[in-house]
mmCIF file with all atom_site columns, C-alpha atoms in Angstrom:
data_model
loop_
_atom_site.group_PDB
_atom_site.id
_atom_site.type_symbol
_atom_site.label_atom_id
_atom_site.label_alt_id
_atom_site.label_comp_id
_atom_site.label_asym_id
_atom_site.label_entity_id
_atom_site.label_seq_id
_atom_site.pdbx_PDB_ins_code
_atom_site.Cartn_x
_atom_site.Cartn_y
_atom_site.Cartn_z
_atom_site.occupancy
_atom_site.B_iso_or_equiv
_atom_site.pdbx_formal_charge
_atom_site.auth_seq_id
_atom_site.auth_comp_id
_atom_site.auth_asym_id
_atom_site.auth_atom_id
_atom_site.pdbx_PDB_model_num
ATOM 1   C CA . MET A 1 1   ? 42.909  100.003 46.383 1.00 0.00 ? 1   MET A CA 1
ATOM 2   C CA . THR A 1 2   ? 42.281  96.611  44.770 1.00 0.00 ? 2   THR A CA 1
ATOM 3   C CA . GLU A 1 3   ? 44.571  93.744  45.730 1.00 0.00 ? 3   GLU A CA 1
ATOM 4   C CA . THR A 1 4   ? 45.685  91.262  43.086 1.00 0.00 ? 4   THR A CA 1
ATOM 5   C CA . THR A 1 5   ? 46.187  87.605  43.865 1.00 0.00 ? 5   THR A CA 1
ATOM 6   C CA . ASP A 1 6   ? 49.244  86.014  42.384 1.00 0.00 ? 6   ASP A CA 1
ATOM 7   C CA . PRO A 1 7   ? 48.989  82.452  40.986 1.00 0.00 ? 7   PRO A CA 1
ATOM 8   C CA . PRO A 1 8   ? 50.423  79.747  43.226 1.00 0.00 ? 8   PRO A CA 1
ATOM 9   C CA . ALA A 1 9   ? 54.081  79.359  43.000 1.00 0.00 ? 9   ALA A CA 1
ATOM 10  C CA . GLY A 1 10  ? 55.117  76.853  40.388 1.00 0.00 ? 10  GLY A CA 1
ATOM 11  C CA . SER A 1 11  ? 51.673  76.846  38.698 1.00 0.00 ? 11  SER A CA 1
ATOM 12  C CA . THR A 1 12  ? 51.581  78.467  35.306 1.00 0.00 ? 12  THR A CA 1
ATOM 13  C CA . ALA A 1 13  ? 48.957  78.435  32.555 1.00 0.00 ? 13  ALA A CA 1
ATOM 14  C CA . PRO A 1 14  ? 50.864  75.931  30.399 1.00 0.00 ? 14  PRO A CA 1
ATOM 15  C CA . GLN A 1 15  ? 51.177  73.608  33.361 1.00 0.00 ? 15  GLN A CA 1
ATOM 16  C CA . ARG A 1 16  ? 47.433  73.739  34.027 1.00 0.00 ? 16  ARG A CA 1
ATOM 17  C CA . VAL A 1 17  ? 46.696  72.915  30.390 1.00 0.00 ? 17  VAL A CA 1
ATOM 18  C CA . LEU A 1 18  ? 49.134  70.015  30.517 1.00 0.00 ? 18  LEU A CA 1
ATOM 19  C CA . ARG A 1 19  ? 47.485  68.646  33.652 1.00 0.00 ? 19  ARG A CA 1
ATOM 20  C CA . TRP A 1 20  ? 44.046  68.880  31.974 1.00 0.00 ? 20  TRP A CA 1
ATOM 21  C CA . VAL A 1 21  ? 45.322  67.080  28.886 1.00 0.00 ? 21  VAL A CA 1
ATOM 22  C CA . LEU A 1 22  ? 46.876  64.320  30.980 1.00 0.00 ? 22  LEU A CA 1
ATOM 23  C CA . GLY A 1 23  ? 43.622  63.908  32.929 1.00 0.00 ? 23  GLY A CA 1
ATOM 24  C CA . ALA A 1 24  ? 41.620  63.605  29.705 1.00 0.00 ? 24  ALA A CA 1
ATOM 25  C CA . VAL A 1 25  ? 44.030  60.955  28.418 1.00 0.00 ? 25  VAL A CA 1
ATOM 26  C CA . VAL A 1 26  ? 43.656  58.960  31.648 1.00 0.00 ? 26  VAL A CA 1
ATOM 27  C CA . VAL A 1 27  ? 39.853  59.114  31.382 1.00 0.00 ? 27  VAL A CA 1
ATOM 28  C CA . PHE A 1 28  ? 40.000  58.072  27.717 1.00 0.00 ? 28  PHE A CA 1
ATOM 29  C CA . LEU A 1 29  ? 42.232  55.084  28.496 1.00 0.00 ? 29  LEU A CA 1
ATOM 30  C CA . ALA A 1 30  ? 39.931  54.053  31.346 1.00 0.00 ? 30  ALA A CA 1
ATOM 31  C CA . VAL A 1 31  ? 36.932  54.106  28.995 1.00 0.00 ? 31  VAL A CA 1
ATOM 32  C CA . LEU A 1 32  ? 38.812  52.002  26.422 1.00 0.00 ? 32  LEU A CA 1
ATOM 33  C CA . GLY A 1 33  ? 39.762  49.529  29.122 1.00 0.00 ? 33  GLY A CA 1
ATOM 34  C CA . SER A 1 34  ? 36.142  49.198  30.229 1.00 0.00 ? 34  SER A CA 1
ATOM 35  C CA . LEU A 1 35  ? 34.976  48.624  26.662 1.00 0.00 ? 35  LEU A CA 1
ATOM 36  C CA . ALA A 1 36  ? 37.651  45.955  26.146 1.00 0.00 ? 36  ALA A CA 1
ATOM 37  C CA . LEU A 1 37  ? 36.584  44.231  29.357 1.00 0.00 ? 37  LEU A CA 1
ATOM 38  C CA . LEU A 1 38  ? 32.948  44.212  28.248 1.00 0.00 ? 38  LEU A CA 1
ATOM 39  C CA . GLY A 1 39  ? 33.961  42.776  24.880 1.00 0.00 ? 39  GLY A CA 1
ATOM 40  C CA . ALA A 1 40  ? 35.917  39.988  26.565 1.00 0.00 ? 40  ALA A CA 1
ATOM 41  C CA . MET A 1 41  ? 32.978  39.213  28.829 1.00 0.00 ? 41  MET A CA 1
ATOM 42  C CA . LYS A 1 42  ? 30.755  38.854  25.743 1.00 0.00 ? 42  LYS A CA 1
ATOM 43  C CA . VAL A 1 43  ? 33.228  36.589  23.949 1.00 0.00 ? 43  VAL A CA 1
ATOM 44  C CA . ILE A 1 44  ? 33.720  34.242  26.891 1.00 0.00 ? 44  ILE A CA 1
ATOM 45  C CA . PRO A 1 45  ? 30.029  33.233  27.165 1.00 0.00 ? 45  PRO A CA 1
ATOM 46  C CA . GLU A 1 46  ? 29.938  32.680  23.392 1.00 0.00 ? 46  GLU A CA 1
ATOM 47  C CA . ILE A 1 47  ? 32.894  30.317  23.623 1.00 0.00 ? 47  ILE A CA 1
ATOM 48  C CA . ALA A 1 48  ? 31.271  28.455  26.514 1.00 0.00 ? 48  ALA A CA 1
ATOM 49  C CA . LEU A 1 49  ? 27.967  28.275  24.634 1.00 0.00 ? 49  LEU A CA 1
ATOM 50  C CA . PHE A 1 50  ? 29.682  26.674  21.645 1.00 0.00 ? 50  PHE A CA 1
ATOM 51  C CA . GLY A 1 51  ? 31.028  23.892  23.830 1.00 0.00 ? 51  GLY A CA 1
ATOM 52  C CA . ASN A 1 52  ? 27.633  23.269  25.445 1.00 0.00 ? 52  ASN A CA 1
ATOM 53  C CA . GLU A 1 53  ? 25.979  23.226  22.031 1.00 0.00 ? 53  GLU A CA 1
ATOM 54  C CA . SER A 1 54  ? 28.290  20.404  20.926 1.00 0.00 ? 54  SER A CA 1
ATOM 55  C CA . GLU A 1 55  ? 27.409  18.385  24.019 1.00 0.00 ? 55  GLU A CA 1
ATOM 56  C CA . GLU A 1 56  ? 23.723  19.024  23.434 1.00 0.00 ? 56  GLU A CA 1
ATOM 57  C CA . ARG A 1 57  ? 24.089  17.734  19.867 1.00 0.00 ? 57  ARG A CA 1
ATOM 58  C CA . ASN A 1 58  ? 25.531  14.491  21.218 1.00 0.00 ? 58  ASN A CA 1
ATOM 59  C CA . ALA A 1 59  ? 22.631  14.178  23.629 1.00 0.00 ? 59  ALA A CA 1
ATOM 60  C CA . GLN A 1 60  ? 20.166  14.776  20.811 1.00 0.00 ? 60  GLN A CA 1
ATOM 61  C CA . VAL A 1 61  ? 21.767  12.041  18.697 1.00 0.00 ? 61  VAL A CA 1
ATOM 62  C CA . LEU A 1 62  ? 21.599  9.546   21.550 1.00 0.00 ? 62  LEU A CA 1
ATOM 63  C CA . THR A 1 63  ? 17.998  10.429  22.349 1.00 0.00 ? 63  THR A CA 1
ATOM 64  C CA . ALA A 1 64  ? 16.885  10.258  18.730 1.00 0.00 ? 64  ALA A CA 1
ATOM 65  C CA . VAL A 1 65  ? 18.416  6.839   18.081 1.00 0.00 ? 65  VAL A CA 1
ATOM 66  C CA . SER A 1 66  ? 17.496  5.255   21.421 1.00 0.00 ? 66  SER A CA 1
ATOM 67  C CA . ARG A 1 67  ? 13.849  4.590   20.625 1.00 0.00 ? 67  ARG A CA 1
ATOM 68  C CA . GLU A 1 68  ? 12.003  2.205   22.923 1.00 0.00 ? 68  GLU A CA 1
ATOM 69  C CA . GLU A 1 69  ? 9.190   1.186   20.605 1.00 0.00 ? 69  GLU A CA 1
ATOM 70  C CA . GLN A 1 70  ? 9.287   -1.239  17.696 1.00 0.00 ? 70  GLN A CA 1
ATOM 71  C CA . VAL A 1 71  ? 10.518  0.332   14.478 1.00 0.00 ? 71  VAL A CA 1
ATOM 72  C CA . VAL A 1 72  ? 8.712   -0.772  11.319 1.00 0.00 ? 72  VAL A CA 1
ATOM 73  C CA . LEU A 1 73  ? 11.219  -0.666  8.468  1.00 0.00 ? 73  LEU A CA 1
ATOM 74  C CA . LEU A 1 74  ? 9.354   -2.557  5.770  1.00 0.00 ? 74  LEU A CA 1
ATOM 75  C CA . SER A 1 75  ? 5.746   -3.362  4.946  1.00 0.00 ? 75  SER A CA 1
ATOM 76  C CA . LEU A 1 76  ? 5.054   -6.236  2.554  1.00 0.00 ? 76  LEU A CA 1
ATOM 77  C CA . GLY A 1 77  ? 1.841   -6.852  0.659  1.00 0.00 ? 77  GLY A CA 1
ATOM 78  C CA . ILE A 1 78  ? 1.346   -10.612 0.826  1.00 0.00 ? 78  ILE A CA 1
ATOM 79  C CA . GLU A 1 79  ? -1.265  -12.557 -1.102 1.00 0.00 ? 79  GLU A CA 1
ATOM 80  C CA . GLY A 1 80  ? -1.663  -16.129 -2.305 1.00 0.00 ? 80  GLY A CA 1
ATOM 81  C CA . ILE A 1 81  ? -3.671  -19.339 -2.242 1.00 0.00 ? 81  ILE A CA 1
ATOM 82  C CA . ASP A 1 82  ? -2.998  -22.090 0.290  1.00 0.00 ? 82  ASP A CA 1
ATOM 83  C CA . GLU A 1 83  ? -3.968  -25.638 -0.603 1.00 0.00 ? 83  GLU A CA 1
ATOM 84  C CA . LYS A 1 84  ? -4.293  -28.567 1.755  1.00 0.00 ? 84  LYS A CA 1
ATOM 85  C CA . THR A 1 85  ? -5.152  -32.123 0.731  1.00 0.00 ? 85  THR A CA 1
ATOM 86  C CA . ASP A 1 86  ? -5.970  -35.066 3.034  1.00 0.00 ? 86  ASP A CA 1
ATOM 87  C CA . ARG A 1 87  ? -6.922  -38.660 2.240  1.00 0.00 ? 87  ARG A CA 1
ATOM 88  C CA . THR A 1 88  ? -7.520  -41.901 4.098  1.00 0.00 ? 88  THR A CA 1
ATOM 89  C CA . THR A 1 89  ? -5.203  -44.865 3.825  1.00 0.00 ? 89  THR A CA 1
ATOM 90  C CA . PHE A 1 90  ? -5.626  -48.574 4.563  1.00 0.00 ? 90  PHE A CA 1
ATOM 91  C CA . LEU A 1 91  ? -2.510  -50.564 5.442  1.00 0.00 ? 91  LEU A CA 1
ATOM 92  C CA . GLY A 1 92  ? -0.426  -47.688 4.084  1.00 0.00 ? 92  GLY A CA 1
ATOM 93  C CA . VAL A 1 93  ? -2.272  -47.585 0.764  1.00 0.00 ? 93  VAL A CA 1
ATOM 94  C CA . ASP A 1 94  ? -4.366  -44.563 -0.318 1.00 0.00 ? 94  ASP A CA 1
ATOM 95  C CA . ILE A 1 95  ? -8.060  -45.335 -0.681 1.00 0.00 ? 95  ILE A CA 1
ATOM 96  C CA . PRO A 1 96  ? -9.153  -43.990 -4.082 1.00 0.00 ? 96  PRO A CA 1
ATOM 97  C CA . GLY A 1 97  ? -11.843 -41.304 -3.907 1.00 0.00 ? 97  GLY A CA 1
ATOM 98  C CA . SER A 1 98  ? -11.183 -40.537 -0.222 1.00 0.00 ? 98  SER A CA 1
ATOM 99  C CA . GLU A 1 99  ? -9.297  -37.309 -0.807 1.00 0.00 ? 99  GLU A CA 1
ATOM 100 C CA . ARG A 1 100 ? -10.394 -33.894 0.419  1.00 0.00 ? 100 ARG A CA 1
ATOM 101 C CA . ALA A 1 101 ? -8.832  -30.677 -0.907 1.00 0.00 ? 101 ALA A CA 1
ATOM 102 C CA . THR A 1 102 ? -9.412  -27.185 0.470  1.00 0.00 ? 102 THR A CA 1
ATOM 103 C CA . PHE A 1 103 ? -8.218  -23.926 -1.088 1.00 0.00 ? 103 PHE A CA 1
ATOM 104 C CA . VAL A 1 104 ? -7.948  -20.735 1.002  1.00 0.00 ? 104 VAL A CA 1
ATOM 105 C CA . GLN A 1 105 ? -7.155  -17.388 -0.574 1.00 0.00 ? 105 GLN A CA 1
ATOM 106 C CA . TYR A 1 106 ? -5.342  -14.928 1.675  1.00 0.00 ? 106 TYR A CA 1
ATOM 107 C CA . SER A 1 107 ? -3.886  -11.423 1.711  1.00 0.00 ? 107 SER A CA 1
ATOM 108 C CA . PHE A 1 108 ? -2.338  -9.245  4.426  1.00 0.00 ? 108 PHE A CA 1
ATOM 109 C CA . SER A 1 109 ? 0.329   -6.621  5.076  1.00 0.00 ? 109 SER A CA 1
ATOM 110 C CA . ALA A 1 110 ? 3.377   -7.937  6.900  1.00 0.00 ? 110 ALA A CA 1
ATOM 111 C CA . LYS A 1 111 ? 5.381   -5.467  9.001  1.00 0.00 ? 111 LYS A CA 1
ATOM 112 C CA . LEU A 1 112 ? 9.076   -6.186  9.460  1.00 0.00 ? 112 LEU A CA 1
ATOM 113 C CA . GLY A 1 113 ? 11.543  -4.216  11.567 1.00 0.00 ? 113 GLY A CA 1
ATOM 114 C CA . ILE A 1 114 ? 13.501  -4.134  14.814 1.00 0.00 ? 114 ILE A CA 1
ATOM 115 C CA . GLU A 1 115 ? 13.069  -3.576  18.525 1.00 0.00 ? 115 GLU A CA 1
ATOM 116 C CA . GLY A 1 116 ? 14.090  0.070   18.893 1.00 0.00 ? 116 GLY A CA 1
ATOM 117 C CA . GLY A 1 117 ? 15.099  -0.346  22.531 1.00 0.00 ? 117 GLY A CA 1
ATOM 118 C CA . ASP A 1 118 ? 17.781  -2.877  21.552 1.00 0.00 ? 118 ASP A CA 1
ATOM 119 C CA . VAL A 1 119 ? 19.579  -0.509  19.183 1.00 0.00 ? 119 VAL A CA 1
ATOM 120 C CA . ARG A 1 120 ? 22.917  0.655   20.586 1.00 0.00 ? 120 ARG A CA 1
ATOM 121 C CA . ILE A 1 121 ? 24.878  3.754   19.615 1.00 0.00 ? 121 ILE A CA 1
ATOM 122 C CA . ASP A 1 122 ? 28.514  4.407   20.491 1.00 0.00 ? 122 ASP A CA 1
ATOM 123 C CA . GLU A 1 123 ? 30.563  7.510   19.773 1.00 0.00 ? 123 GLU A CA 1
ATOM 124 C CA . THR A 1 124 ? 33.752  6.345   18.039 1.00 0.00 ? 124 THR A CA 1
ATOM 125 C CA . GLY A 1 125 ? 35.314  9.749   17.399 1.00 0.00 ? 125 GLY A CA 1
ATOM 126 C CA . GLU A 1 126 ? 34.590  13.404  16.873 1.00 0.00 ? 126 GLU A CA 1
ATOM 127 C CA . GLY A 1 127 ? 31.321  13.459  14.956 1.00 0.00 ? 127 GLY A CA 1
ATOM 128 C CA . GLU A 1 128 ? 31.481  9.670   14.347 1.00 0.00 ? 128 GLU A CA 1
ATOM 129 C CA . TYR A 1 129 ? 29.057  7.054   15.679 1.00 0.00 ? 129 TYR A CA 1
ATOM 130 C CA . ARG A 1 130 ? 28.595  3.294   15.412 1.00 0.00 ? 130 ARG A CA 1
ATOM 131 C CA . ILE A 1 131 ? 25.007  1.990   15.447 1.00 0.00 ? 131 ILE A CA 1
ATOM 132 C CA . THR A 1 132 ? 24.577  -1.657  16.425 1.00 0.00 ? 132 THR A CA 1
ATOM 133 C CA . VAL A 1 133 ? 21.307  -3.074  15.097 1.00 0.00 ? 133 VAL A CA 1
ATOM 134 C CA . PRO A 1 134 ? 19.603  -6.142  16.653 1.00 0.00 ? 134 PRO A CA 1
ATOM 135 C CA . GLU A 1 135 ? 18.122  -8.990  14.622 1.00 0.00 ? 135 GLU A CA 1
ATOM 136 C CA . PHE A 1 136 ? 15.232  -8.190  12.327 1.00 0.00 ? 136 PHE A CA 1
ATOM 137 C CA . VAL A 1 137 ? 11.813  -9.455  13.430 1.00 0.00 ? 137 VAL A CA 1
ATOM 138 C CA . PHE A 1 138 ? 8.293   -9.930  12.123 1.00 0.00 ? 138 PHE A CA 1
ATOM 139 C CA . ILE A 1 139 ? 6.515   -7.186  14.053 1.00 0.00 ? 139 ILE A CA 1
ATOM 140 C CA . GLY A 1 140 ? 2.925   -7.852  13.025 1.00 0.00 ? 140 GLY A CA 1
ATOM 141 C CA . HIS A 1 141 ? 0.364   -7.822  10.266 1.00 0.00 ? 141 HIS A CA 1
ATOM 142 C CA . ASP A 1 142 ? -2.855  -6.045  9.383  1.00 0.00 ? 142 ASP A CA 1
ATOM 143 C CA . ASP A 1 143 ? -5.409  -5.733  6.580  1.00 0.00 ? 143 ASP A CA 1
ATOM 144 C CA . GLU A 1 144 ? -5.679  -9.529  6.638  1.00 0.00 ? 144 GLU A CA 1
ATOM 145 C CA . HIS A 1 145 ? -8.272  -11.319 4.519  1.00 0.00 ? 145 HIS A CA 1
ATOM 146 C CA . PHE A 1 146 ? -8.829  -15.087 4.401  1.00 0.00 ? 146 PHE A CA 1
ATOM 147 C CA . GLU A 1 147 ? -11.448 -16.718 2.221  1.00 0.00 ? 147 GLU A CA 1
ATOM 148 C CA . LEU A 1 148 ? -12.379 -20.304 1.361  1.00 0.00 ? 148 LEU A CA 1
ATOM 149 C CA . ILE A 1 149 ? -12.602 -20.257 -2.421 1.00 0.00 ? 149 ILE A CA 1
ATOM 150 C CA . THR A 1 150 ? -13.236 -23.917 -3.267 1.00 0.00 ? 150 THR A CA 1
ATOM 151 C CA . GLU A 1 151 ? -13.170 -27.514 -2.072 1.00 0.00 ? 151 GLU A CA 1
ATOM 152 C CA . ARG A 1 152 ? -12.559 -30.692 -4.029 1.00 0.00 ? 152 ARG A CA 1
ATOM 153 C CA . ASN A 1 153 ? -13.884 -33.889 -2.488 1.00 0.00 ? 153 ASN A CA 1
ATOM 154 C CA . GLY A 1 154 ? -13.786 -37.424 -3.813 1.00 0.00 ? 154 GLY A CA 1
ATOM 155 C CA . ALA A 1 155 ? -16.712 -39.863 -3.854 1.00 0.00 ? 155 ALA A CA 1
ATOM 156 C CA . LEU A 1 156 ? -15.519 -41.449 -0.597 1.00 0.00 ? 156 LEU A CA 1
ATOM 157 C CA . SER A 1 157 ? -14.339 -38.210 1.037  1.00 0.00 ? 157 SER A CA 1
ATOM 158 C CA . TRP A 1 158 ? -16.855 -38.769 3.826  1.00 0.00 ? 158 TRP A CA 1
ATOM 159 C CA . ILE A 1 159 ? -14.442 -41.290 5.368  1.00 0.00 ? 159 ILE A CA 1
ATOM 160 C CA . THR A 1 160 ? -11.748 -38.547 5.619  1.00 0.00 ? 160 THR A CA 1
ATOM 161 C CA . PRO A 1 161 ? -12.015 -35.954 8.407  1.00 0.00 ? 161 PRO A CA 1
ATOM 162 C CA . GLU A 1 162 ? -12.892 -32.449 7.253  1.00 0.00 ? 162 GLU A CA 1
ATOM 163 C CA . ILE A 1 163 ? -10.000 -30.048 6.862  1.00 0.00 ? 163 ILE A CA 1
ATOM 164 C CA . ASP A 1 164 ? -9.749  -27.355 9.565  1.00 0.00 ? 164 ASP A CA 1
ATOM 165 C CA . GLU A 1 165 ? -9.685  -23.993 7.806  1.00 0.00 ? 165 GLU A CA 1
ATOM 166 C CA . LEU A 1 166 ? -8.560  -22.184 10.967 1.00 0.00 ? 166 LEU A CA 1
ATOM 167 C CA . GLU A 1 167 ? -5.591  -24.513 11.188 1.00 0.00 ? 167 GLU A CA 1
ATOM 168 C CA . MET A 1 168 ? -4.719  -23.569 7.621  1.00 0.00 ? 168 MET A CA 1
ATOM 169 C CA . VAL A 1 169 ? -4.846  -19.879 8.532  1.00 0.00 ? 169 VAL A CA 1
ATOM 170 C CA . ARG A 1 170 ? -2.578  -20.460 11.521 1.00 0.00 ? 170 ARG A CA 1
ATOM 171 C CA . GLY A 1 171 ? -0.149  -22.233 9.202  1.00 0.00 ? 171 GLY A CA 1
ATOM 172 C CA . ILE A 1 172 ? -0.119  -19.259 6.837  1.00 0.00 ? 172 ILE A CA 1
ATOM 173 C CA . LEU A 1 173 ? 1.063   -17.097 9.753  1.00 0.00 ? 173 LEU A CA 1
ATOM 174 C CA . SER A 1 174 ? 3.229   -19.628 11.577 1.00 0.00 ? 174 SER A CA 1
ATOM 175 C CA . ASP A 1 175 ? 6.503   -18.629 13.229 1.00 0.00 ? 175 ASP A CA 1
ATOM 176 C CA . ASP A 1 176 ? 8.484   -20.461 10.548 1.00 0.00 ? 176 ASP A CA 1
ATOM 177 C CA . VAL A 1 177 ? 6.680   -18.569 7.769  1.00 0.00 ? 177 VAL A CA 1
ATOM 178 C CA . LYS A 1 178 ? 7.245   -15.233 9.532  1.00 0.00 ? 178 LYS A CA 1
ATOM 179 C CA . ALA A 1 179 ? 10.946  -15.989 9.931  1.00 0.00 ? 179 ALA A CA 1
ATOM 180 C CA . GLN A 1 180 ? 11.135  -16.800 6.235  1.00 0.00 ? 180 GLN A CA 1
ATOM 181 C CA . TYR A 1 181 ? 9.650   -13.425 5.307  1.00 0.00 ? 181 TYR A CA 1
ATOM 182 C CA . VAL A 1 182 ? 12.385  -11.766 7.367  1.00 0.00 ? 182 VAL A CA 1
ATOM 183 C CA . ALA A 1 183 ? 15.175  -13.890 5.867  1.00 0.00 ? 183 ALA A CA 1
ATOM 184 C CA . ASP A 1 184 ? 13.962  -13.297 2.299  1.00 0.00 ? 184 ASP A CA 1
ATOM 185 C CA . ASN A 1 185 ? 14.050  -9.513  2.797  1.00 0.00 ? 185 ASN A CA 1
ATOM 186 C CA . GLU A 1 186 ? 17.175  -9.114  4.931  1.00 0.00 ? 186 GLU A CA 1
ATOM 187 C CA . ALA A 1 187 ? 19.142  -7.129  2.324  1.00 0.00 ? 187 ALA A CA 1
ATOM 188 C CA . LEU A 1 188 ? 16.291  -4.653  1.883  1.00 0.00 ? 188 LEU A CA 1
ATOM 189 C CA . LEU A 1 189 ? 15.850  -4.394  5.654  1.00 0.00 ? 189 LEU A CA 1
ATOM 190 C CA . ARG A 1 190 ? 19.507  -3.434  6.038  1.00 0.00 ? 190 ARG A CA 1
ATOM 191 C CA . GLU A 1 191 ? 19.143  -0.713  3.423  1.00 0.00 ? 191 GLU A CA 1
ATOM 192 C CA . GLN A 1 192 ? 16.016  0.604   5.124  1.00 0.00 ? 192 GLN A CA 1
ATOM 193 C CA . THR A 1 193 ? 17.732  0.575   8.524  1.00 0.00 ? 193 THR A CA 1
ATOM 194 C CA . GLU A 1 194 ? 20.646  2.673   7.319  1.00 0.00 ? 194 GLU A CA 1
ATOM 195 C CA . SER A 1 195 ? 18.356  5.080   5.483  1.00 0.00 ? 195 SER A CA 1
ATOM 196 C CA . PHE A 1 196 ? 16.056  5.413   8.522  1.00 0.00 ? 196 PHE A CA 1
ATOM 197 C CA . TYR A 1 197 ? 18.782  6.251   11.041 1.00 0.00 ? 197 TYR A CA 1
ATOM 198 C CA . ARG A 1 198 ? 20.787  8.432   8.664  1.00 0.00 ? 198 ARG A CA 1
ATOM 199 C CA . ARG A 1 199 ? 17.718  10.631  8.162  1.00 0.00 ? 199 ARG A CA 1
ATOM 200 C CA . ILE A 1 200 ? 17.324  10.993  11.928 1.00 0.00 ? 200 ILE A CA 1
ATOM 201 C CA . VAL A 1 201 ? 20.961  11.743  12.741 1.00 0.00 ? 201 VAL A CA 1
ATOM 202 C CA . THR A 1 202 ? 21.787  13.984  9.777  1.00 0.00 ? 202 THR A CA 1
ATOM 203 C CA . GLY A 1 203 ? 18.687  15.988  10.634 1.00 0.00 ? 203 GLY A CA 1
ATOM 204 C CA . ILE A 1 204 ? 20.592  16.962  13.785 1.00 0.00 ? 204 ILE A CA 1
ATOM 205 C CA . ASP A 1 205 ? 23.995  17.384  12.155 1.00 0.00 ? 205 ASP A CA 1
ATOM 206 C CA . PRO A 1 206 ? 24.617  16.678  8.433  1.00 0.00 ? 206 PRO A CA 1
ATOM 207 C CA . GLU A 1 207 ? 28.351  16.248  9.094  1.00 0.00 ? 207 GLU A CA 1
ATOM 208 C CA . ILE A 1 208 ? 27.976  13.212  11.379 1.00 0.00 ? 208 ILE A CA 1
ATOM 209 C CA . GLU A 1 209 ? 29.493  9.973   10.041 1.00 0.00 ? 209 GLU A CA 1
ATOM 210 C CA . LEU A 1 210 ? 27.715  6.670   10.794 1.00 0.00 ? 210 LEU A CA 1
ATOM 211 C CA . THR A 1 211 ? 28.776  3.041   10.584 1.00 0.00 ? 211 THR A CA 1
ATOM 212 C CA . PHE A 1 212 ? 26.384  0.113   11.089 1.00 0.00 ? 212 PHE A CA 1
ATOM 213 C CA . VAL A 1 213 ? 26.829  -3.302  12.689 1.00 0.00 ? 213 VAL A CA 1
ATOM 214 C CA . PHE A 1 214 ? 24.055  -5.896  12.303 1.00 0.00 ? 214 PHE A CA 1
ATOM 215 C CA . GLU A 1 215 ? 23.479  -8.728  14.771 1.00 0.00 ? 215 GLU A CA 1
ATOM 216 C CA . ASP A 1 216 ? 21.765  -12.042 14.022 1.00 0.00 ? 216 ASP A CA 1
ATOM 217 C CA . SER A 1 217 ? 19.453  -14.009 16.322 1.00 0.00 ? 217 SER A CA 1
ATOM 218 C CA . ALA A 1 218 ? 22.457  -15.450 18.204 1.00 0.00 ? 218 ALA A CA 1
ATOM 219 C CA . GLY A 1 219 ? 23.828  -11.983 18.924 1.00 0.00 ? 219 GLY A CA 1
ATOM 220 C CA . SER A 1 220 ? 26.849  -12.366 16.620 1.00 0.00 ? 220 SER A CA 1
ATOM 221 C CA . ARG A 1 221 ? 27.820  -9.451  14.427 1.00 0.00 ? 221 ARG A CA 1
ATOM 222 C CA . ARG A 1 222 ? 27.634  -9.372  10.655 1.00 0.00 ? 222 ARG A CA 1
#
């Protein structure tokens, strides 16, 4: 005779189905919770990365502008003829025929700019910077050519010392002459300065706003 086993008291088929359904719902909610947690973990690093990227941009701006070497902003093609005339005098009166005249033709490229290490940059607001530019200087020259093209000597020029051509060349490139080249081209140098640094900074971030302050040789602002 076969014995039959009765289901546990209080446990019916509908109850078992209900327990299975409730278990599936719990598992489903747990999976959703895990996915939400993973999504939050992905968003948080992205938010942190955005902040670091902004700081890195600032560092890039500072590094790009803070150049240590001389910055050539303008190259001028200079050419001309320098004339020097000497004569001998007696009791303050010129001796006729004693004059000597020397003519030197010259050409060179003059390089004007600034000392990059003296440029200062200050952040004045969100995405706004002030660039303080030092005085403009004569950086150097190249492609120079000096040539004696003619002399004009009077009948008594032998009593007048010969003119030193090297001294004439030094005069062509004297400190006063170099300073004059800078002064004559100051407006163009300012334009070139702004264009030069705007290209650098906007290459990092086109939205950055720049203002410029120019200093003269005494350090005062203009």
